[in-house]
Backbone as CSV, one residue per row, in Angstrom:
resi,resn,N_x,N_y,N_z,CA_x,CA_y,CA_z,C_x,C_y,C_z
1,UNK,0.828,-1.190,0.000,0.000,0.000,0.000,0.875,1.258,0.000
2,UNK,1.961,1.250,0.725,2.838,2.417,0.803,3.474,2.716,-0.540
3,UNK,3.865,1.704,-1.266,4.524,1.894,-2.551,3.556,2.441,-3.595
4,UNK,2.287,2.106,-3.496,1.319,2.506,-4.515,0.870,3.961,-4.390
5,UNK,1.173,4.624,-3.315,0.751,6.021,-3.143,1.659,6.934,-3.949
6,UNK,1.044,8.001,-4.484,1.790,8.935,-5.319,2.632,9.911,-4.513
7,UNK,2.145,10.258,-3.337,2.891,11.207,-2.513,2.766,10.817,-1.045
8,UNK,3.650,11.390,-0.253,3.621,11.121,1.191,2.351,11.706,1.814
9,UNK,1.899,12.838,1.285,0.685,13.471,1.794,-0.528,12.567,1.561
10,UNK,-0.615,11.987,0.370,-1.719,11.090,0.057,-1.690,9.872,0.975
11,UNK,-0.502,9.388,1.267,-0.357,8.237,2.133,-0.793,8.564,3.571
12,UNK,-0.365,9.712,4.071,-0.680,10.081,5.457,-2.163,10.350,5.670
13,UNK,-2.873,10.764,4.634,-4.293,11.051,4.773,-5.173,9.855,4.415
14,UNK,-4.579,8.731,4.124,-5.336,7.529,3.805,-5.650,6.771,5.097
15,UNK,-6.923,6.598,5.381,-7.332,5.889,6.596,-6.906,4.426,6.540
16,UNK,-6.960,3.827,5.367,-6.589,2.430,5.237,-5.099,2.220,5.476
17,UNK,-4.274,3.182,5.110,-2.842,3.084,5.378,-2.590,3.080,6.886
18,UNK,-3.292,3.912,7.627,-3.132,3.968,9.075,-3.624,2.671,9.722
19,UNK,-4.712,2.108,9.205,-5.194,0.832,9.721,-4.143,-0.248,9.504
20,UNK,-3.556,-0.277,8.318,-2.494,-1.238,8.038,-1.306,-1.045,8.980
21,UNK,-0.920,0.196,9.179,0.234,0.492,10.024,-0.009,0.075,11.474
22,UNK,-1.172,0.446,12.020,-1.468,0.127,13.418,-1.649,-1.374,13.625
23,UNK,-2.103,-2.076,12.620,-2.318,-3.511,12.786,-1.044,-4.327,12.608
24,UNK,-0.066,-3.826,11.862,1.143,-4.596,11.583,2.332,-4.142,12.441
25,UNK,2.411,-2.872,12.750,3.563,-2.336,13.468,3.814,-3.002,14.825
26,UNK,2.792,-3.309,15.620,3.068,-3.963,16.906,3.804,-5.296,16.784
27,UNK,3.563,-6.035,15.710,4.285,-7.291,15.526,5.777,-7.040,15.361
28,UNK,6.126,-6.027,14.582,7.533,-5.717,14.371,8.175,-5.128,15.629
29,UNK,7.435,-4.318,16.365,7.963,-3.768,17.612,8.221,-4.891,18.609
30,UNK,7.308,-5.842,18.716,7.493,-6.977,19.621,8.693,-7.814,19.201
31,UNK,8.883,-7.984,17.908,10.028,-8.741,17.410,11.336,-8.033,17.738
32,UNK,11.373,-6.721,17.553,12.581,-5.952,17.862,12.869,-5.983,19.358
33,UNK,11.825,-5.829,20.185,12.012,-5.888,21.642,12.554,-7.250,22.071
34,UNK,11.991,-8.286,21.521,12.436,-9.624,21.890,13.869,-9.875,21.437
35,UNK,14.216,-9.418,20.262,15.564,-9.610,19.751,16.574,-8.777,20.530
36,UNK,16.216,-7.534,20.828,17.135,-6.645,21.549,17.403,-7.144,22.964
37,UNK,16.444,-7.791,23.577,16.625,-8.268,24.950,17.202,-9.675,24.986
38,UNK,17.454,-10.276,23.835,17.976,-11.624,23.793,16.949,-12.655,24.218
39,UNK,15.715,-12.331,24.008,14.590,-13.168,24.422,14.352,-14.221,23.357
40,UNK,14.273,-15.485,23.774,14.020,-16.548,22.812,12.565,-16.496,22.378
41,UNK,12.334,-16.527,21.086,10.976,-16.425,20.575,10.168,-17.694,20.828
42,UNK,10.850,-18.814,20.989,10.160,-20.060,21.266,10.107,-20.262,22.774
43,UNK,8.933,-20.055,23.375,8.793,-20.158,24.829,8.983,-21.601,25.296
44,UNK,8.728,-22.583,24.446,8.865,-23.982,24.853,10.331,-24.368,25.018
45,UNK,11.226,-23.695,24.311,12.641,-24.010,24.380,13.284,-23.482,25.661
46,UNK,12.596,-22.595,26.337,13.153,-22.008,27.552,12.925,-22.926,28.739
47,UNK,13.851,-22.892,29.656,13.695,-23.643,30.900,12.779,-22.852,31.824
48,UNK,12.685,-23.242,33.064,11.835,-22.541,34.021,12.536,-21.294,34.543
49,UNK,13.049,-20.480,33.662,13.752,-19.255,34.024,12.771,-18.096,33.919
50,UNK,12.180,-17.704,35.043,11.193,-16.627,35.061,11.833,-15.360,35.608
51,UNK,12.671,-14.757,34.820,13.294,-13.514,35.275,12.354,-12.348,35.008
52,UNK,12.654,-11.224,35.634,11.808,-10.041,35.491,11.835,-9.501,34.066
53,UNK,12.986,-9.625,33.385,13.079,-9.134,32.005,12.131,-9.895,31.094
54,UNK,12.049,-11.212,31.294,11.145,-12.015,30.481,9.695,-11.625,30.729
55,UNK,9.352,-11.348,31.989,7.986,-10.953,32.318,7.622,-9.616,31.684
56,UNK,8.553,-8.682,31.698,8.287,-7.364,31.110,8.106,-7.480,29.608
57,UNK,8.974,-8.231,28.967,8.876,-8.382,27.510,7.596,-9.123,27.141
58,UNK,7.258,-10.144,27.909,6.025,-10.889,27.620,4.791,-10.004,27.821
59,UNK,4.826,-9.132,28.824,3.722,-8.204,29.049,3.613,-7.216,27.899
60,UNK,4.739,-6.691,27.434,4.721,-5.766,26.287,4.197,-6.465,25.039
61,UNK,4.628,-7.691,24.818,4.161,-8.418,23.646,2.667,-8.676,23.726
62,UNK,2.165,-8.997,24.916,0.723,-9.222,25.080,-0.048,-7.930,24.841
63,UNK,0.496,-6.809,25.318,-0.156,-5.514,25.093,-0.173,-5.163,23.613
64,UNK,0.919,-5.412,22.926,0.979,-5.087,21.501,0.070,-5.998,20.672
65,UNK,-0.206,-7.209,21.161,-1.106,-8.114,20.440,-2.536,-7.582,20.383
66,UNK,-2.875,-6.706,21.310,-4.228,-6.128,21.326,-4.492,-5.363,20.037
67,UNK,-3.468,-4.738,19.490,-3.638,-3.932,18.286,-3.914,-4.763,17.041
68,UNK,-3.816,-6.067,17.137,-4.153,-6.913,15.990,-5.636,-6.851,15.667
69,UNK,-6.440,-6.460,16.635,-7.881,-6.346,16.434,-8.194,-5.301,15.369
70,UNK,-7.302,-4.348,15.192,-7.511,-3.288,14.207,-7.619,-3.870,12.798
71,UNK,-7.096,-5.046,12.594,-7.163,-5.671,11.264,-8.603,-5.886,10.808
72,UNK,-9.528,-5.975,11.755,-10.940,-6.146,11.403,-11.426,-4.962,10.580
73,UNK,-10.876,-3.774,10.851,-11.294,-2.588,10.115,-10.929,-2.661,8.637
74,UNK,-9.993,-3.537,8.286,-9.623,-3.680,6.880,-10.769,-4.258,6.051
75,UNK,-11.708,-4.924,6.710,-12.870,-5.489,6.020,-13.741,-4.367,5.448
76,UNK,-13.672,-3.186,6.058,-14.497,-2.064,5.612,-14.237,-1.694,4.159
77,UNK,-13.042,-1.965,3.672,-12.730,-1.653,2.275,-13.573,-2.453,1.301
78,UNK,-13.968,-3.633,1.707,-14.657,-4.541,0.792,-16.111,-4.176,0.569
79,UNK,-16.695,-3.394,1.454,-18.097,-3.029,1.347,-18.218,-1.564,0.940
80,UNK,-18.833,-1.273,-0.192,-18.932,0.129,-0.635,-19.849,0.980,0.244
81,UNK,-20.729,0.343,1.014,-21.629,1.102,1.879,-20.910,1.718,3.077
82,UNK,-19.701,1.274,3.339,-18.968,1.857,4.463,-18.596,3.308,4.199
83,UNK,-18.519,3.700,2.944,-18.231,5.108,2.652,-19.383,5.996,3.097
84,UNK,-20.610,5.496,3.011,-21.772,6.256,3.481,-21.685,6.437,4.992
85,UNK,-21.369,5.358,5.694,-21.235,5.442,7.144,-20.079,6.357,7.541
86,UNK,-18.954,6.233,6.864,-17.794,7.076,7.152,-18.136,8.551,6.937
87,UNK,-18.843,8.835,5.865,-19.208,10.232,5.577,-20.192,10.769,6.618
88,UNK,-21.150,9.950,7.050,-22.109,10.381,8.070,-21.409,10.681,9.389
89,UNK,-20.454,9.844,9.762,-19.704,10.085,10.994,-18.866,11.348,10.863
90,UNK,-18.232,11.525,9.726,-17.389,12.708,9.524,-18.222,13.992,9.549
91,UNK,-19.424,13.969,8.980,-20.266,15.160,8.970,-20.879,15.464,10.340
92,UNK,-21.035,14.457,11.171,-21.688,14.687,12.457,-20.724,14.825,13.626
93,UNK,-19.432,14.745,13.399,-18.488,14.823,14.517,-18.552,16.170,15.222
94,UNK,-18.700,17.225,14.469,-18.757,18.550,15.092,-20.021,18.705,15.949
95,UNK,-21.128,18.194,15.462,-22.374,18.278,16.223,-22.352,17.357,17.441
96,UNK,-21.702,16.212,17.334,-21.638,15.290,18.459,-20.630,15.722,19.523
97,UNK,-19.766,16.647,19.191,-18.789,17.128,20.172,-19.471,17.868,21.324
98,UNK,-20.573,18.535,21.046,-21.266,19.307,22.084,-21.838,18.389,23.171
99,UNK,-22.668,17.386,22.856,-23.166,16.531,23.941,-22.058,15.735,24.625
100,UNK,-21.039,15.344,23.873,-19.925,14.619,24.473,-19.189,15.500,25.482
101,UNK,-19.008,16.777,25.150,-18.359,17.706,26.072,-19.194,17.890,27.328
102,UNK,-20.498,18.051,27.173,-21.362,18.196,28.335,-21.389,16.916,29.177
103,UNK,-21.296,15.765,28.545,-21.221,14.510,29.279,-19.978,14.484,30.161
104,UNK,-18.840,14.871,29.602,-17.600,14.870,30.376,-17.618,15.912,31.491
105,UNK,-18.122,17.106,31.186,-18.197,18.149,32.218,-19.113,17.693,33.354
106,UNK,-20.263,17.156,33.011,-21.192,16.673,34.030,-20.614,15.515,34.826
107,UNK,-19.901,14.616,34.158,-19.306,13.472,34.859,-18.251,13.944,35.852
108,UNK,-17.413,14.889,35.448,-16.394,15.407,36.358,-17.033,16.174,37.513
109,UNK,-18.019,17.005,37.216,-18.656,17.832,38.239,-19.399,16.961,39.258
110,UNK,-20.323,16.124,38.769,-21.096,15.299,39.679,-20.256,14.186,40.308
111,UNK,-19.245,13.717,39.598,-18.338,12.734,40.187,-17.601,13.309,41.388
112,UNK,-17.136,14.545,41.249,-16.454,15.196,42.369,-17.418,15.434,43.527
113,UNK,-18.632,15.881,43.218,-19.614,16.128,44.274,-19.932,14.825,45.019
114,UNK,-20.200,13.762,44.297,-20.551,12.495,44.939,-19.367,11.934,45.722
115,UNK,-18.169,12.072,45.172,-16.988,11.572,45.881,-16.852,12.257,47.238
116,UNK,-16.946,13.580,47.236,-16.767,14.302,48.496,-17.955,14.124,49.439
117,UNK,-19.174,14.049,48.921,-20.328,13.796,49.791,-20.239,12.418,50.449
118,UNK,-19.879,11.412,49.658,-19.727,10.073,50.216,-18.603,10.042,51.240
119,UNK,-17.517,10.704,50.930,-16.380,10.726,51.850,-16.772,11.403,53.163
120,UNK,-17.449,12.536,53.075,-17.846,13.269,54.282,-18.854,12.456,55.096
121,UNK,-19.870,11.920,54.438,-20.927,11.232,55.182,-20.470,9.898,55.760
122,UNK,-19.783,9.083,54.962,-19.477,7.727,55.404,-18.167,7.606,56.173
123,UNK,-17.240,8.517,55.942,-15.955,8.380,56.609,-15.750,9.399,57.715
124,UNK,-16.126,10.631,57.501,-15.878,11.658,58.499,-16.975,11.665,59.563
125,UNK,-18.233,11.771,59.126,-19.330,11.861,60.090,-19.612,10.531,60.784
126,UNK,-19.568,9.437,60.030,-19.867,8.134,60.621,-18.633,7.500,61.252
127,UNK,-17.455,8.064,60.991,-16.230,7.538,61.577,-15.774,6.234,60.957
128,UNK,-16.222,5.952,59.760,-15.828,4.719,59.088,-14.458,4.843,58.457
129,UNK,-13.991,3.740,57.915,-12.719,3.702,57.227,-12.985,3.197,55.813
130,UNK,-12.243,3.699,54.844,-12.492,3.339,53.447,-12.319,1.843,53.213
131,UNK,-11.430,1.204,53.974,-11.221,-0.229,53.781,-12.229,-1.051,54.568
132,UNK,-12.918,-0.459,55.514,-13.873,-1.190,56.345,-15.298,-0.727,56.112
133,UNK,-15.730,-0.705,54.895,-17.110,-0.361,54.595,-17.378,1.126,54.557
134,UNK,-16.373,1.920,54.288,-16.558,3.358,54.171,-17.086,3.707,52.795
135,UNK,-16.530,4.736,52.211,-16.957,5.194,50.895,-16.681,4.131,49.839
136,UNK,-17.614,3.917,48.921,-17.372,2.927,47.862,-16.378,3.431,46.814
137,UNK,-16.039,4.711,46.870,-15.123,5.299,45.899,-13.752,5.456,46.536
138,UNK,-12.790,4.708,46.039,-11.433,4.813,46.561,-10.738,6.080,46.105
139,UNK,-11.119,6.572,44.934,-10.542,7.814,44.429,-11.560,8.523,43.546
140,UNK,-11.190,9.698,43.096,-12.084,10.520,42.287,-12.392,9.863,40.944
141,UNK,-11.445,9.116,40.412,-11.657,8.442,39.132,-12.810,7.444,39.167
142,UNK,-12.959,6.734,40.273,-14.071,5.783,40.389,-15.409,6.504,40.443
143,UNK,-15.450,7.665,41.075,-16.691,8.438,41.124,-17.044,8.974,39.737
144,UNK,-16.042,9.418,38.992,-16.279,9.900,37.633,-16.730,8.739,36.746
145,UNK,-16.107,7.565,36.927,-16.529,6.386,36.178,-17.990,6.053,36.472
146,UNK,-18.371,6.128,37.732,-19.761,5.855,38.118,-20.709,6.839,37.429
147,UNK,-20.320,8.093,37.327,-21.175,9.097,36.678,-21.270,8.866,35.174
148,UNK,-20.182,8.493,34.537,-20.236,8.213,33.092,-21.144,7.019,32.835
149,UNK,-21.026,5.980,33.645,-21.886,4.805,33.496,-23.343,5.170,33.747
150,UNK,-23.577,6.046,34.716,-24.946,6.457,35.021,-25.521,7.326,33.915
151,UNK,-24.749,8.278,33.430,-25.230,9.186,32.376,-25.530,8.450,31.088
152,UNK,-24.721,7.472,30.748,-24.921,6.747,29.496,-25.935,5.621,29.641
153,UNK,-26.538,5.490,30.807,-27.553,4.489,31.151,-27.069,3.061,30.935
154,UNK,-25.772,2.833,31.054,-25.252,1.467,30.976,-25.554,0.753,32.285
155,UNK,-25.213,1.371,33.397,-25.551,0.854,34.709,-24.946,-0.491,35.034
156,UNK,-23.626,-0.596,35.045,-22.975,-1.861,35.383,-23.319,-2.313,36.797
157,UNK,-23.444,-1.362,37.720,-23.755,-1.696,39.098,-22.551,-2.075,39.924
158,UNK,-21.339,-1.920,39.363,-20.149,-2.274,40.120,-19.859,-1.281,41.237
159,UNK,-20.174,-0.013,41.027,-19.976,1.022,42.042,-21.219,1.890,42.065
160,UNK,-21.724,2.127,43.258,-22.870,3.011,43.411,-22.766,3.692,44.770
161,UNK,-23.383,4.857,44.915,-23.310,5.557,46.204,-24.024,4.774,47.302
162,UNK,-23.460,4.832,48.499,-24.060,4.129,49.627,-24.673,5.082,50.644
163,UNK,-24.152,6.298,50.718,-24.688,7.260,51.675,-25.907,7.970,51.132
164,UNK,-26.693,8.559,52.041,-27.913,9.254,51.633,-27.601,10.488,50.784
165,UNK,-26.579,11.236,51.154,-26.223,12.433,50.380,-25.746,12.041,48.977
166,UNK,-24.965,10.989,48.867,-24.496,10.535,47.558,-25.622,10.049,46.667
167,UNK,-26.588,9.339,47.276,-27.736,8.865,46.492,-28.591,10.028,46.023
168,UNK,-28.726,11.031,46.892,-29.515,12.200,46.528,-28.840,12.964,45.379
169,UNK,-27.533,13.139,45.456,-26.819,13.837,44.398,-26.833,13.033,43.101
170,UNK,-26.752,11.723,43.196,-26.755,10.878,42.003,-28.118,10.893,41.322
171,UNK,-29.171,11.080,42.075,-30.501,11.096,41.469,-30.753,12.375,40.677
172,UNK,-29.945,13.398,40.901,-30.101,14.627,40.117,-29.655,14.367,38.712
């Protein structure tokens, strides 16, 4: 695909070129990492030598394997109707930025409010401890996650407010 492009600009603006790059590049990066660290590519040939370097390289290789999923997007080339979908998404991105921005602002605002209300009610006033049944939110990120899940009506139920003030704020 790279050789067939007339210019570098045409190549850089091609979505399919980027899909190809993101789907193939992690394999080469993993190969270079393994070779540079002297890591044997055949795990069966290795003895029970579990050094930290092997664990780090194996973790990096596993992380880079996630990007192989991008290859599924290459199927989009085969269907001409995907251009209609691509164009609709491209035309609506500016309009969708407004509700997405308000979603994030609301999640941060209400997440912070619920985090501090839960912390005040369950830990300070009740004298509880976070590890012993105190606030269900260990940090602000969990409260923001709870608000995003609530706003998008997914409702996993993994984290929810336990105090009365937190439930009242969440119902708003």
